[in-house]
Coordinates of C-alpha atoms (C1' of nucleotides) in Angstrom, one line a residue:
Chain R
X1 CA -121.2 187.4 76.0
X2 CA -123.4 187.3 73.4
X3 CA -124.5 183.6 71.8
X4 CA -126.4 183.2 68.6
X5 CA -128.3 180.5 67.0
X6 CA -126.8 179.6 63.4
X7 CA -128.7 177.6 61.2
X8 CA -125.4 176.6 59.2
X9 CA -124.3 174.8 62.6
X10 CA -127.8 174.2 64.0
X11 CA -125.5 175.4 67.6
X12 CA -125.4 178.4 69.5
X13 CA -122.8 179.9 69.3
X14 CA -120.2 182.9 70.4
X15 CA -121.0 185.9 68.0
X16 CA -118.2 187.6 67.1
X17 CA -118.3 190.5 64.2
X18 CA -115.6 190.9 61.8
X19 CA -115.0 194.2 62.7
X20 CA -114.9 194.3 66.6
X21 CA -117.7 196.7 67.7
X22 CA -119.6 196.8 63.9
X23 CA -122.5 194.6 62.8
X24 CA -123.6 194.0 59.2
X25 CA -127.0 192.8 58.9
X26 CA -128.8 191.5 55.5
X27 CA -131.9 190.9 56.4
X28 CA -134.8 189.7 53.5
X29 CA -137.4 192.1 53.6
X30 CA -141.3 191.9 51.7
X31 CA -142.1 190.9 48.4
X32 CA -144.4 193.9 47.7
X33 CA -147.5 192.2 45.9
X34 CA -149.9 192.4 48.5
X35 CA -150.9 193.5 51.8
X36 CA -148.3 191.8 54.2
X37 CA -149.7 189.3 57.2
X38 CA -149.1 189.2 60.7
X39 CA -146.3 186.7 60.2
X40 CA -144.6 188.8 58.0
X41 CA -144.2 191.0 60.3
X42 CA -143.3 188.6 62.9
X43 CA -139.9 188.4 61.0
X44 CA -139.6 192.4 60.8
X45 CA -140.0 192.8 64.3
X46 CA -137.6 189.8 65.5
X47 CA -135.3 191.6 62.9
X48 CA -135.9 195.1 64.7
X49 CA -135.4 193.4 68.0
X50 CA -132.1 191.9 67.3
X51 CA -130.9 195.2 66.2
X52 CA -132.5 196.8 69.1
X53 CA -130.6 194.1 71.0
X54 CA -126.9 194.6 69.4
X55 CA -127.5 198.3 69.9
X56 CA -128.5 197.5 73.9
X57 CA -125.2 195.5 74.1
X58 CA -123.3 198.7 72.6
X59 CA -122.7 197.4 69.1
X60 CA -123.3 199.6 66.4
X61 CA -125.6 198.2 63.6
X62 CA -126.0 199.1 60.2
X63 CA -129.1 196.9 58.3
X64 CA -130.5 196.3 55.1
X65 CA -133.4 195.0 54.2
X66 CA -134.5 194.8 50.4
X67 CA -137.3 195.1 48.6
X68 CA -138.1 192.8 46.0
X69 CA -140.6 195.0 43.6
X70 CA -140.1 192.9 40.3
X71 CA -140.9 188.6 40.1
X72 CA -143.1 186.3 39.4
X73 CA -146.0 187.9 41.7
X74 CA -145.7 191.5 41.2
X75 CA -145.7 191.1 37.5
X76 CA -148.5 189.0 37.6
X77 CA -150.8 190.8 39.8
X78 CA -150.1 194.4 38.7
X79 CA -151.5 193.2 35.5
X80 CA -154.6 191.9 37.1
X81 CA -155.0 195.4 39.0
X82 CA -154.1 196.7 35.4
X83 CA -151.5 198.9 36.8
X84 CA -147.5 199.2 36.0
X85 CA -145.4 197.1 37.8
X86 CA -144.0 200.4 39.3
X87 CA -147.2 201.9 40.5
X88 CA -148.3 198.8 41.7
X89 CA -145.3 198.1 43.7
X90 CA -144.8 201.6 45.3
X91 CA -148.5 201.3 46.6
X92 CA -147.5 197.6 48.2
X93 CA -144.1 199.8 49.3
X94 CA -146.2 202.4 50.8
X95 CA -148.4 199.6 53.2
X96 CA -145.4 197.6 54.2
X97 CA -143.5 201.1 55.9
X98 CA -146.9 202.2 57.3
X99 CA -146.8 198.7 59.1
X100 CA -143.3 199.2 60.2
X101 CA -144.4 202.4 62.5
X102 CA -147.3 200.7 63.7
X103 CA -145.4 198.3 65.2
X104 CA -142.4 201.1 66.0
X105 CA -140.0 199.1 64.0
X106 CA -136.9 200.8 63.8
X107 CA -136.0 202.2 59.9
X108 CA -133.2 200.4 58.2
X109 CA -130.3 202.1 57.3
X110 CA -131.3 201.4 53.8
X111 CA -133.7 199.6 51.4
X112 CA -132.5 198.5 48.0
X113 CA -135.0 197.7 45.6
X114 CA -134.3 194.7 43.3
X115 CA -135.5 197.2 40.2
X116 CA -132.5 199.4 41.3
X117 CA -129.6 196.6 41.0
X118 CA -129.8 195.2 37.9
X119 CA -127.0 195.8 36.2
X120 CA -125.8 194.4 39.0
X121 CA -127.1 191.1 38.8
X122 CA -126.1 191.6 35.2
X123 CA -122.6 191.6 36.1
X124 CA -123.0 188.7 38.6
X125 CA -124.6 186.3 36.2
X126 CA -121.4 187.1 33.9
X127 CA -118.9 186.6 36.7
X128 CA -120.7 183.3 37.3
X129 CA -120.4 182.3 33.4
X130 CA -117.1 183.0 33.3
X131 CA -116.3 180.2 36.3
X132 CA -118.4 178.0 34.8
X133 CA -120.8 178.0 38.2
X134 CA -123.2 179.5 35.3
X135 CA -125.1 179.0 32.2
X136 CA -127.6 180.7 29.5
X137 CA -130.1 178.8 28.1
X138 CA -133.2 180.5 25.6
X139 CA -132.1 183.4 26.9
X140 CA -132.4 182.6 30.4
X141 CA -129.4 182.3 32.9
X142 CA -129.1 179.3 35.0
X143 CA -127.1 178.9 38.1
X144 CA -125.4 175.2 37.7
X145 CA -125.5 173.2 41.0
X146 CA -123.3 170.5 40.4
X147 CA -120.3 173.3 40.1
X148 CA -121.1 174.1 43.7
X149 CA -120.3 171.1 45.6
X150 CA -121.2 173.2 49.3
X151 CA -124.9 173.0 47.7
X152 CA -126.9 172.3 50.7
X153 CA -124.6 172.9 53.6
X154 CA -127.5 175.2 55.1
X155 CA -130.8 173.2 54.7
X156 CA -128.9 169.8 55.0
X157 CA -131.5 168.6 52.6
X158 CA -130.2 165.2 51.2
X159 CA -130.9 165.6 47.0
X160 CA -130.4 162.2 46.4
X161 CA -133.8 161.5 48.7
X162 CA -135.9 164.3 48.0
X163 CA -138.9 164.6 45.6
X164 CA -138.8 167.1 43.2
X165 CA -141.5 169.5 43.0
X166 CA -144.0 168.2 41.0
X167 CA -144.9 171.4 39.4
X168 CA -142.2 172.2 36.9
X169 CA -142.0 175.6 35.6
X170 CA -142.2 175.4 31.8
X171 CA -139.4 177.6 31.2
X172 CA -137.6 175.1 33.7
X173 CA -137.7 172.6 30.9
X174 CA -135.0 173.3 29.6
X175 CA -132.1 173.5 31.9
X176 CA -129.5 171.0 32.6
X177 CA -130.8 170.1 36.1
X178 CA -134.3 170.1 37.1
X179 CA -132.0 171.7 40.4
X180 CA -130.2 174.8 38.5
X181 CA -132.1 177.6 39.6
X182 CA -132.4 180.8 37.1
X183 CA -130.5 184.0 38.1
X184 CA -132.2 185.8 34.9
X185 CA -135.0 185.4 33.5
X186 CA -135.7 185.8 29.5
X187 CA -138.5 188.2 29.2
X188 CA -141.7 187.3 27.8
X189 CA -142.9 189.0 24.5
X190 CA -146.3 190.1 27.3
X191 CA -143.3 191.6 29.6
X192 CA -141.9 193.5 27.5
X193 CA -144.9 194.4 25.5
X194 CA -145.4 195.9 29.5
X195 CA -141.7 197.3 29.5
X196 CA -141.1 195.0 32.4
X197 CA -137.5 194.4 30.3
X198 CA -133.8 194.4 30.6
X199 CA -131.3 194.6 28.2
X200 CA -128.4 192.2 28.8
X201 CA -125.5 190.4 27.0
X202 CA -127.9 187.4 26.9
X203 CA -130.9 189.8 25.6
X204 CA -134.3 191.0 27.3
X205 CA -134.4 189.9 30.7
X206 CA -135.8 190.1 34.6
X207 CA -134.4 189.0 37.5
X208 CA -134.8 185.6 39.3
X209 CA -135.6 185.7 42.3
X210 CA -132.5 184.6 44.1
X211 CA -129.9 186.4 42.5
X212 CA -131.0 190.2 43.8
X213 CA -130.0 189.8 47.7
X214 CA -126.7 188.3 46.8
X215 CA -126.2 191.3 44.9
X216 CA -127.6 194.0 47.7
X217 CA -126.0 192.1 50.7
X218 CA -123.2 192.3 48.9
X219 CA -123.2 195.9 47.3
X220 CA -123.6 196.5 50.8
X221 CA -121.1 195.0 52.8
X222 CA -119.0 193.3 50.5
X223 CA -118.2 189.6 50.2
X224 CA -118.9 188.5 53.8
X225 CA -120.8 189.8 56.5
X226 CA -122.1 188.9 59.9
X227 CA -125.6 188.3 60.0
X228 CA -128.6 187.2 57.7
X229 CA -131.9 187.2 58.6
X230 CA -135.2 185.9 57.4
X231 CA -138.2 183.6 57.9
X232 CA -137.5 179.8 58.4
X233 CA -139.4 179.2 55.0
X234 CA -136.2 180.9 53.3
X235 CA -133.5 178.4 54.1
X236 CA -134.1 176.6 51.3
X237 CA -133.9 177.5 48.9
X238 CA -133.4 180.8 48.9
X239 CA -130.5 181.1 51.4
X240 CA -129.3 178.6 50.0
X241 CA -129.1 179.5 46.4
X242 CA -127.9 183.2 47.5
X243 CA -124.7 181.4 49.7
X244 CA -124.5 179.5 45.9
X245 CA -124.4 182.2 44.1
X246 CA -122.2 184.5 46.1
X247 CA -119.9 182.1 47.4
X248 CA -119.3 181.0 44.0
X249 CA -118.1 184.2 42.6
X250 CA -116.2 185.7 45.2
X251 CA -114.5 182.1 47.2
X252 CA -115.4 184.0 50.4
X253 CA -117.7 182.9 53.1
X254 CA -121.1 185.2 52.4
X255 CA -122.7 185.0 55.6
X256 CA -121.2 184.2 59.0
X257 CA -124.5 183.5 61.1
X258 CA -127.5 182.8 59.7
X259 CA -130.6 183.4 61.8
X260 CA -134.0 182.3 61.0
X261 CA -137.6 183.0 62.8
X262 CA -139.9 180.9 63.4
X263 CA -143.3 180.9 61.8
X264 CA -146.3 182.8 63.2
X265 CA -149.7 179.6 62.5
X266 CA -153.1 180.4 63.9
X267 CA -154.8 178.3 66.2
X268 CA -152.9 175.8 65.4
X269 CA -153.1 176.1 61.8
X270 CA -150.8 177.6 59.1
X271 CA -151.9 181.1 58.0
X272 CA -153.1 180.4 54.6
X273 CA -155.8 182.1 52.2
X274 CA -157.7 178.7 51.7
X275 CA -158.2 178.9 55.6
X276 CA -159.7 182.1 55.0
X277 CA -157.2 182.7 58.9
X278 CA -155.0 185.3 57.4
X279 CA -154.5 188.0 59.3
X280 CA -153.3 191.6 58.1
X281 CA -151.7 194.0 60.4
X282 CA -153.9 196.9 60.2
X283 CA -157.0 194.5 61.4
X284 CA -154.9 193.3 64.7
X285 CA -153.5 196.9 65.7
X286 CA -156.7 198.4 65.5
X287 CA -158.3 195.6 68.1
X288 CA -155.3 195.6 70.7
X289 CA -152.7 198.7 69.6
X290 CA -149.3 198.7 68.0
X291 CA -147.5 198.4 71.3
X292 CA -149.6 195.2 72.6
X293 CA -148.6 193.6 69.3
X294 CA -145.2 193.9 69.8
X295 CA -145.2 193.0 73.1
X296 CA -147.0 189.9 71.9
X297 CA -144.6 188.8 69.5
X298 CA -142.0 189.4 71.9
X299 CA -143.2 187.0 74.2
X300 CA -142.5 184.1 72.3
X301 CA -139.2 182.9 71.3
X302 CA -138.3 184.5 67.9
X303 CA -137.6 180.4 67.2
X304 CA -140.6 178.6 68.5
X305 CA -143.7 179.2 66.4
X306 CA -146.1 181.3 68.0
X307 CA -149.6 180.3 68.4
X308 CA -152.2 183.2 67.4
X309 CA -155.4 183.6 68.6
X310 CA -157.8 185.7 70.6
X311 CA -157.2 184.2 73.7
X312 CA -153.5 184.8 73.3
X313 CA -153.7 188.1 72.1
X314 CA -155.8 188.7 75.3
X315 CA -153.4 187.6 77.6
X316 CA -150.1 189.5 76.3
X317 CA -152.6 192.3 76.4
X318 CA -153.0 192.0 80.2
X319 CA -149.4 191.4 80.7
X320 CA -148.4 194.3 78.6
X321 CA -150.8 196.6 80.8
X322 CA -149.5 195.6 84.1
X323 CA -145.8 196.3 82.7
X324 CA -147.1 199.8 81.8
X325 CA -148.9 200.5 84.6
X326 CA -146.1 200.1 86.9
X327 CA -144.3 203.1 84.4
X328 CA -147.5 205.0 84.9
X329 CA -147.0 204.8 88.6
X330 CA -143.5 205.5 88.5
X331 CA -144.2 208.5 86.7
X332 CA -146.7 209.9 88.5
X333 CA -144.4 209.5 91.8
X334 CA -141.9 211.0 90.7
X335 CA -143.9 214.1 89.7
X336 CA -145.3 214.6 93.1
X337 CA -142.4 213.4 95.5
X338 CA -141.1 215.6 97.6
X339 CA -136.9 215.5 98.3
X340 CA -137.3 214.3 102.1
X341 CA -134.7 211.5 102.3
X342 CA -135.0 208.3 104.1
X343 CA -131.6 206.5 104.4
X344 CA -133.5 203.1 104.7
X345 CA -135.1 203.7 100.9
X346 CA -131.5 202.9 99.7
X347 CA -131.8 199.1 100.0
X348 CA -133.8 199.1 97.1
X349 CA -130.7 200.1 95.0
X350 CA -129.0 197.5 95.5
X351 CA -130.9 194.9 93.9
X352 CA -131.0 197.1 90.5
X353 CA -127.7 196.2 89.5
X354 CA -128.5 192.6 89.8
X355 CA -131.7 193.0 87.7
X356 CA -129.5 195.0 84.9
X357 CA -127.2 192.2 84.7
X358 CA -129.9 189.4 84.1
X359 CA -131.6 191.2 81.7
X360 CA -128.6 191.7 79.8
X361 CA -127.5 188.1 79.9
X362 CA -131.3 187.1 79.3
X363 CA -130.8 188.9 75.8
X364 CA -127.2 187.6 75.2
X365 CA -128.7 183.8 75.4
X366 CA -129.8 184.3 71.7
X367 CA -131.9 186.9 72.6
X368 CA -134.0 185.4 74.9
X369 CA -137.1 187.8 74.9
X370 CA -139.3 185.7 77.2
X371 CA -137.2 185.7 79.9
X372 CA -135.8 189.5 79.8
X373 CA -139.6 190.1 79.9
X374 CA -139.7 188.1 83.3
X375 CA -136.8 190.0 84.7
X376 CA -138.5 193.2 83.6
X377 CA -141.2 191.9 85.5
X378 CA -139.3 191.7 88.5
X379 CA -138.1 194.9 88.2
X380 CA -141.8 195.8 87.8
X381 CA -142.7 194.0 91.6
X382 CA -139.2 195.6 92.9
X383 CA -140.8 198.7 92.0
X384 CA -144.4 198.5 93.1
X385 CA -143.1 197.2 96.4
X386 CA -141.3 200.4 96.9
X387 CA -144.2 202.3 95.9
X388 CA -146.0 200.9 98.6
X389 CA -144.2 203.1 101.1
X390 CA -140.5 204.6 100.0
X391 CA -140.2 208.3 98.2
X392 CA -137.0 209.0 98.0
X393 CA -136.6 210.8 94.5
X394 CA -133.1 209.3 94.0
X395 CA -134.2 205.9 94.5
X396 CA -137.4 206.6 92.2
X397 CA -135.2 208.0 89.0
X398 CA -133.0 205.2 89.5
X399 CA -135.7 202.7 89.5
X400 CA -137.5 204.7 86.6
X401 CA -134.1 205.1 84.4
X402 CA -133.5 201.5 84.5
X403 CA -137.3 200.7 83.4
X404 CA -137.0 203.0 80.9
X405 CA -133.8 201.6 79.6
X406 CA -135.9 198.0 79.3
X407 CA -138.4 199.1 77.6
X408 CA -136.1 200.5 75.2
X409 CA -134.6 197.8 74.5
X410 CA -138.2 196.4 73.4
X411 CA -139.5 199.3 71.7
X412 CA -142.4 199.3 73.8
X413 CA -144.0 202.6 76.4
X414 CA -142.3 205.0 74.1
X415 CA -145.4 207.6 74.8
X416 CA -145.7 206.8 78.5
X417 CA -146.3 210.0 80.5
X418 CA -147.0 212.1 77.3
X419 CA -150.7 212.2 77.0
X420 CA -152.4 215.4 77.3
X421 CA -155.6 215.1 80.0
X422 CA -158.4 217.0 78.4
X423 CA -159.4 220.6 80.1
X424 CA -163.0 218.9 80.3
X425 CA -161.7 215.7 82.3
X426 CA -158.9 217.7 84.4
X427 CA -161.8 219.8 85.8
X428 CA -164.4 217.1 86.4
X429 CA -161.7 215.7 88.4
X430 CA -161.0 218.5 90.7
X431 CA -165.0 218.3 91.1
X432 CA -164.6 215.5 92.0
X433 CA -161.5 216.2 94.6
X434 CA -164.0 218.8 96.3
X435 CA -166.8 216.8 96.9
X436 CA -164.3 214.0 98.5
X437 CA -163.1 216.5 100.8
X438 CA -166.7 217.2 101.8
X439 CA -167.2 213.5 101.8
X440 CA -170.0 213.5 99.6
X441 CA -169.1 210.0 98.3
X442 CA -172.3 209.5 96.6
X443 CA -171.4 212.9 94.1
X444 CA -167.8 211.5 93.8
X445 CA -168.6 208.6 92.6
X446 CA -170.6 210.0 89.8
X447 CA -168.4 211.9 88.9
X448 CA -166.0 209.6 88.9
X449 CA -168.4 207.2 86.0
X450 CA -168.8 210.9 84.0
X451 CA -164.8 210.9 83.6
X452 CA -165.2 207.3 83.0
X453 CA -167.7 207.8 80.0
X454 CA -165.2 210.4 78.7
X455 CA -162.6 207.8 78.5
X456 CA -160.9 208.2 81.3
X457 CA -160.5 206.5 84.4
X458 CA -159.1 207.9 87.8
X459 CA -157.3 206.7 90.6
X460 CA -156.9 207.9 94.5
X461 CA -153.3 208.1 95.5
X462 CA -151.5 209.0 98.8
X463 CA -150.4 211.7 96.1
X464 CA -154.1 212.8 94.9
X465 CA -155.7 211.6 92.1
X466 CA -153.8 209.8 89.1
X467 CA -156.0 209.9 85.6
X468 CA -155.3 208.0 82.5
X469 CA -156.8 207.1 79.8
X470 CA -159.2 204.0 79.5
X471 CA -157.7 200.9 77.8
X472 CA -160.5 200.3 75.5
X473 CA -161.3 196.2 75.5
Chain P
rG1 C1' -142.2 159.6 50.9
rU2 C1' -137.3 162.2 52.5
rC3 C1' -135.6 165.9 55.7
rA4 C1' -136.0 169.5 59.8
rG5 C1' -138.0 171.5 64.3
rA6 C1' -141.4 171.1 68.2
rA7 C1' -144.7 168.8 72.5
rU8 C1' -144.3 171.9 80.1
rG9 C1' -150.7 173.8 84.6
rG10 C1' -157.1 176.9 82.4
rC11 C1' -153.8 180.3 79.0
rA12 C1' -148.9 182.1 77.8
rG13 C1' -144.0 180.7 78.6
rA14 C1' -138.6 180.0 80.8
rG15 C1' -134.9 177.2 83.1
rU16 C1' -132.7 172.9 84.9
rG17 C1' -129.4 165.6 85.7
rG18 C1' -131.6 166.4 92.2
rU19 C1' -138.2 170.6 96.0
rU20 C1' -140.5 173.0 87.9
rA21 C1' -139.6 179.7 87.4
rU22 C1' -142.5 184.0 85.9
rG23 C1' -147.0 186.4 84.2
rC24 C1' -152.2 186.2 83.0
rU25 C1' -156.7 183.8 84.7
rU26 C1' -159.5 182.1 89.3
rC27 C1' -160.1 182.3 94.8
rC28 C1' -158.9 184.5 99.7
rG29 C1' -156.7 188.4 102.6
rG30 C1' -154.7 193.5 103.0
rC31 C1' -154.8 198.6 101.2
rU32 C1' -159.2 201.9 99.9
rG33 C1' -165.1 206.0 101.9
rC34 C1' -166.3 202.5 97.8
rA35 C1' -163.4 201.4 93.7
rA36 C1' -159.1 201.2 90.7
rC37 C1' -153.9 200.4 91.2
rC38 C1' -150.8 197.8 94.3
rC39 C1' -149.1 194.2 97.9
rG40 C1' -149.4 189.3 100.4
rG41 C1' -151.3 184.3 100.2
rA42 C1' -153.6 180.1 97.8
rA43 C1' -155.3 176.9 93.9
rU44 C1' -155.2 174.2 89.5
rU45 C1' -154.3 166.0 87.9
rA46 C1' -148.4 170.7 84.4
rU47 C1' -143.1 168.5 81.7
rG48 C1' -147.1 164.1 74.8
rU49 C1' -146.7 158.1 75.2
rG50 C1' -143.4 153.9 76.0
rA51 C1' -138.7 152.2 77.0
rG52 C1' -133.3 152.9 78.1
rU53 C1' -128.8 155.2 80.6
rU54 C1' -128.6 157.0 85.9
rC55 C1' -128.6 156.7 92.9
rA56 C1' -131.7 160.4 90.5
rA57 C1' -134.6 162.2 83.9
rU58 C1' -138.9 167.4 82.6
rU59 C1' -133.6 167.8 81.2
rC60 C1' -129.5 162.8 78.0
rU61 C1' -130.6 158.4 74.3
rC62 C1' -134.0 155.5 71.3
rA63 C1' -138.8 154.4 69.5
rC64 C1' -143.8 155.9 69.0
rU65 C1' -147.8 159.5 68.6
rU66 C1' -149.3 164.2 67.4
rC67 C1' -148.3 169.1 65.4
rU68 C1' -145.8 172.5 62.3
rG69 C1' -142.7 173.3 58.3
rA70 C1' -139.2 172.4 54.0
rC71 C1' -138.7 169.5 49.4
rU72 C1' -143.2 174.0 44.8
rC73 C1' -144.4 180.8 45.5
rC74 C1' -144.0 181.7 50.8
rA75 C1' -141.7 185.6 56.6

RNA sequence: GUCAGAAUGGCAGAGUGGUUAUGCUUCCGGCUGCAACCCGGAAUUAUGUGAGUUCAAUUCUCACUUCUGACUCCA
């Protein structure tokens, strides 16, 4: 039974989608200004995981995750690249997928950009008018909190008690509550000079920023759906304006679990640019691969911050190898067994069912990551201990099809067993082979540093030798 | 300042009102021609501090300390 944390209960609890067997996702995706950081990404991949997950579980899962390619930012900084807002955006567009297959994040089903939808914020801001949740001002159109009374019912901030911002936005000055967010923004005469413009009933305008996601979530699913994702920074006030805005127009519940990750800080610190301890993607893939990454963010709660640094990094790498090695092994014994049978091998099997079961439930406990990875690790001793003497091929696949179906489940070892040996290395290791036969241990062995200056390192098995390639470290 | 979350060995990180898992790291042993991989064993002052509830608290409660975050763009 699957539980989930909701931040509009602060509980676990029981998820149940409203259509039995279907899950809606919404999840907020990248503001496409800039090259997006580690943390970013931290999000996308708890997002692919939990999709990953409901799929594992047998649910079938259709997420969205939008683009926001027009605000504040993208108009800003375009200008300072002195490109159009479009050009400038696709580019940041362009980065932001490239990061998704690095880390082998699973496509949405779609990707609405906020530049596509807004006539239908258009029509949004007019419904919101019309119940009075909704105001123009200048030209601008103001969301009025005090016609919400549910305002705050996901950050449980207390308004009464709070400081406002001490940076008020000029064009803030002039609505009826410092609060009252702006769902459309009256263009500037620079904006439109840039043909950053759209026409509305209240004249040129742009998107807020809040108003777009209620519209895409729900273009997309309609008035309610089950699951909202997105970085603990969001809840307010983001979430909160967009359960505002929506539950205002349609009197429906918008979201029925919320779900927020944890930040990614850095040695202790929070990722900043002042810090000068911002990491991009690209720069971490390239020292430890795509895979160990994942596996690294996977290790940690997706709500508990997780702690980057070298060290860290170091140590998922290490725990990531021995997971794959164990495949490697598998692999490579179930190439060369031979179908001889030995009844006693069965016993084995019978603990597989058990380790299915935990791993499941590990997942189900609001996708528990950590601890699935220590079942998978037990599966991963289970298996090296029958390595150390069973070959029977049944009891091998079986073993093998369940470790595959794990690593599914985490995206990771997808290009385990599929890399080519070159013709140069494959024949230095059948040198090799000869001279052990002779026993000519002193050639062997350097032979066995040439393959290892090609990259590769090889390994004497009851089965012959076993190569792969050389982590680099 | 108000609010929220967090604090577990050298590192990472789960669970649990009743000998703290698991992995990495380190050491020893086995396997091996030697390695590598793997297996077995061991180690390390581990539950932030102080109270309370309890037969029993790492787990529940309260306070404190520290950290992180929200309140302003932010995954």
């Amino acid at each position: 039974m699957l539980q989930v944390y909701n931040t509009l209960t602060r509980t676990k609890e029981i998820f149940k989608p409203v259509k039995e067997g279907e899950v809606s996702i919404y999840a907020c995706g990248p503001t496409v200004y800039n090259m997006p950081h580690i943390g970013n990404y931290r999000t996308f991949l708890m997002t692919d995981n939990i999709v990953r997950t409901l799929e594992y579980l047998g649910y079938k899962v259709k997420l969205v995750m939008n683009i926001t390619d027009i605000d504040d930012k993208t108009i800003r900084d375009s200008k300072e690249a002195g490109m159009s807002l479009k050009d400038f955006t696709d580019k940041y567009t362009a980065e932001f997928f490239k990061g998704l297959d690095m880390l082998n994040i699973k496509r949405a089903s779609a990707y609405p950009r906020a530049t596509e939808n807004v006539d239908g914020m258009i029509e949004l801001a007019r419904k919101l008018i019309e119940k009075g949740l909704a105001y123009e001002k200048g030209g601008s159109v103001y969301y009025r909190i005090s016609g919400f009374p549910d305002y705050g019912k996901l950050s449980k901030l207390d308004f009464d008690n709070i400081i406002i911002g001490a940076s008020v936005d000029v064009d803030e000055y002039d609505k009826d509550n410092p609060r009252d967010f702006a769902l459309l923004k009256a263009s500037t005469p620079e904006e439109i000079e840039r043909g950053i413009y759209y026409e509305s009933p209240w004249g040129k305008i742009r998107p807020g920023w809040h108003i777009e996601c209620s519209v895409m979530a729900m273009n997309s699913f309609g008035p309610t759906l089950d699951m909202h994702i997105g970085g603990v920074d969001l809840i307010f006030p983001h979430h909160e304006n967009e359960i505002a805005q929506s539950e205002g127009a349609t009197g429906k519940p918008f979201v029925c679990n919320w779900v927020h990750g944890e930040h990614l800080i850095v040695e202790g610190e929070k990722m900043s640019k002042s810090r000068g301890n911002v990491f991009t993607l690209p720069e971490i893939v390239e020292k430890y691969g795509g895979e160990v990454v994942r596996f690294m963010f996977l290790s940690v709660h997706y709500r508990k911050k997780l702690d980057y640094s070298g060290a860290f990094a170091e140590n998922a790498k290490n725990n990531y190898l021995k997971l794959k090695e164990t495949l490697d092994n598998l692999e490579f014994a179930l190439k060369n067994v031979e179908d001889e049978s030995n009844p006693g091998d069965l016993e084995t099997l019978k603990s597989l069912p058990e380790l299915e079961i935990q791993f499941r439930e590990a997942l189900e406990d609001d996708f528990n990551t950590p601890k699935a990875i220590t079942i998978f690790r037990e599966l991963s001793r289970t298996s090296n201990v029958y390595l150390e003497t069973g070959r029977n091929r049944q009891v091998l696949e079986q073993i093998h099809s369940l470790y595959k179906q794990f690593s599914d489940a985490f995206g990771i070892f997808a290009q385990v067993g599929k890399e080519e040996i070159p013709e140069e290395v494959a024949s230095l290791v059948e040198e090799r082979e000869a001279a052990r036969k002779k026993k000519d241990w002193a050639n062997s062995d350097v032979i066995r540093e040439n393959i290892k200056s090609l990259g590769y390192i090889v390994q004497d098995t009851k089965e012959g030798p076993k190569v792969k390639k050389a982590e680099e470290s």
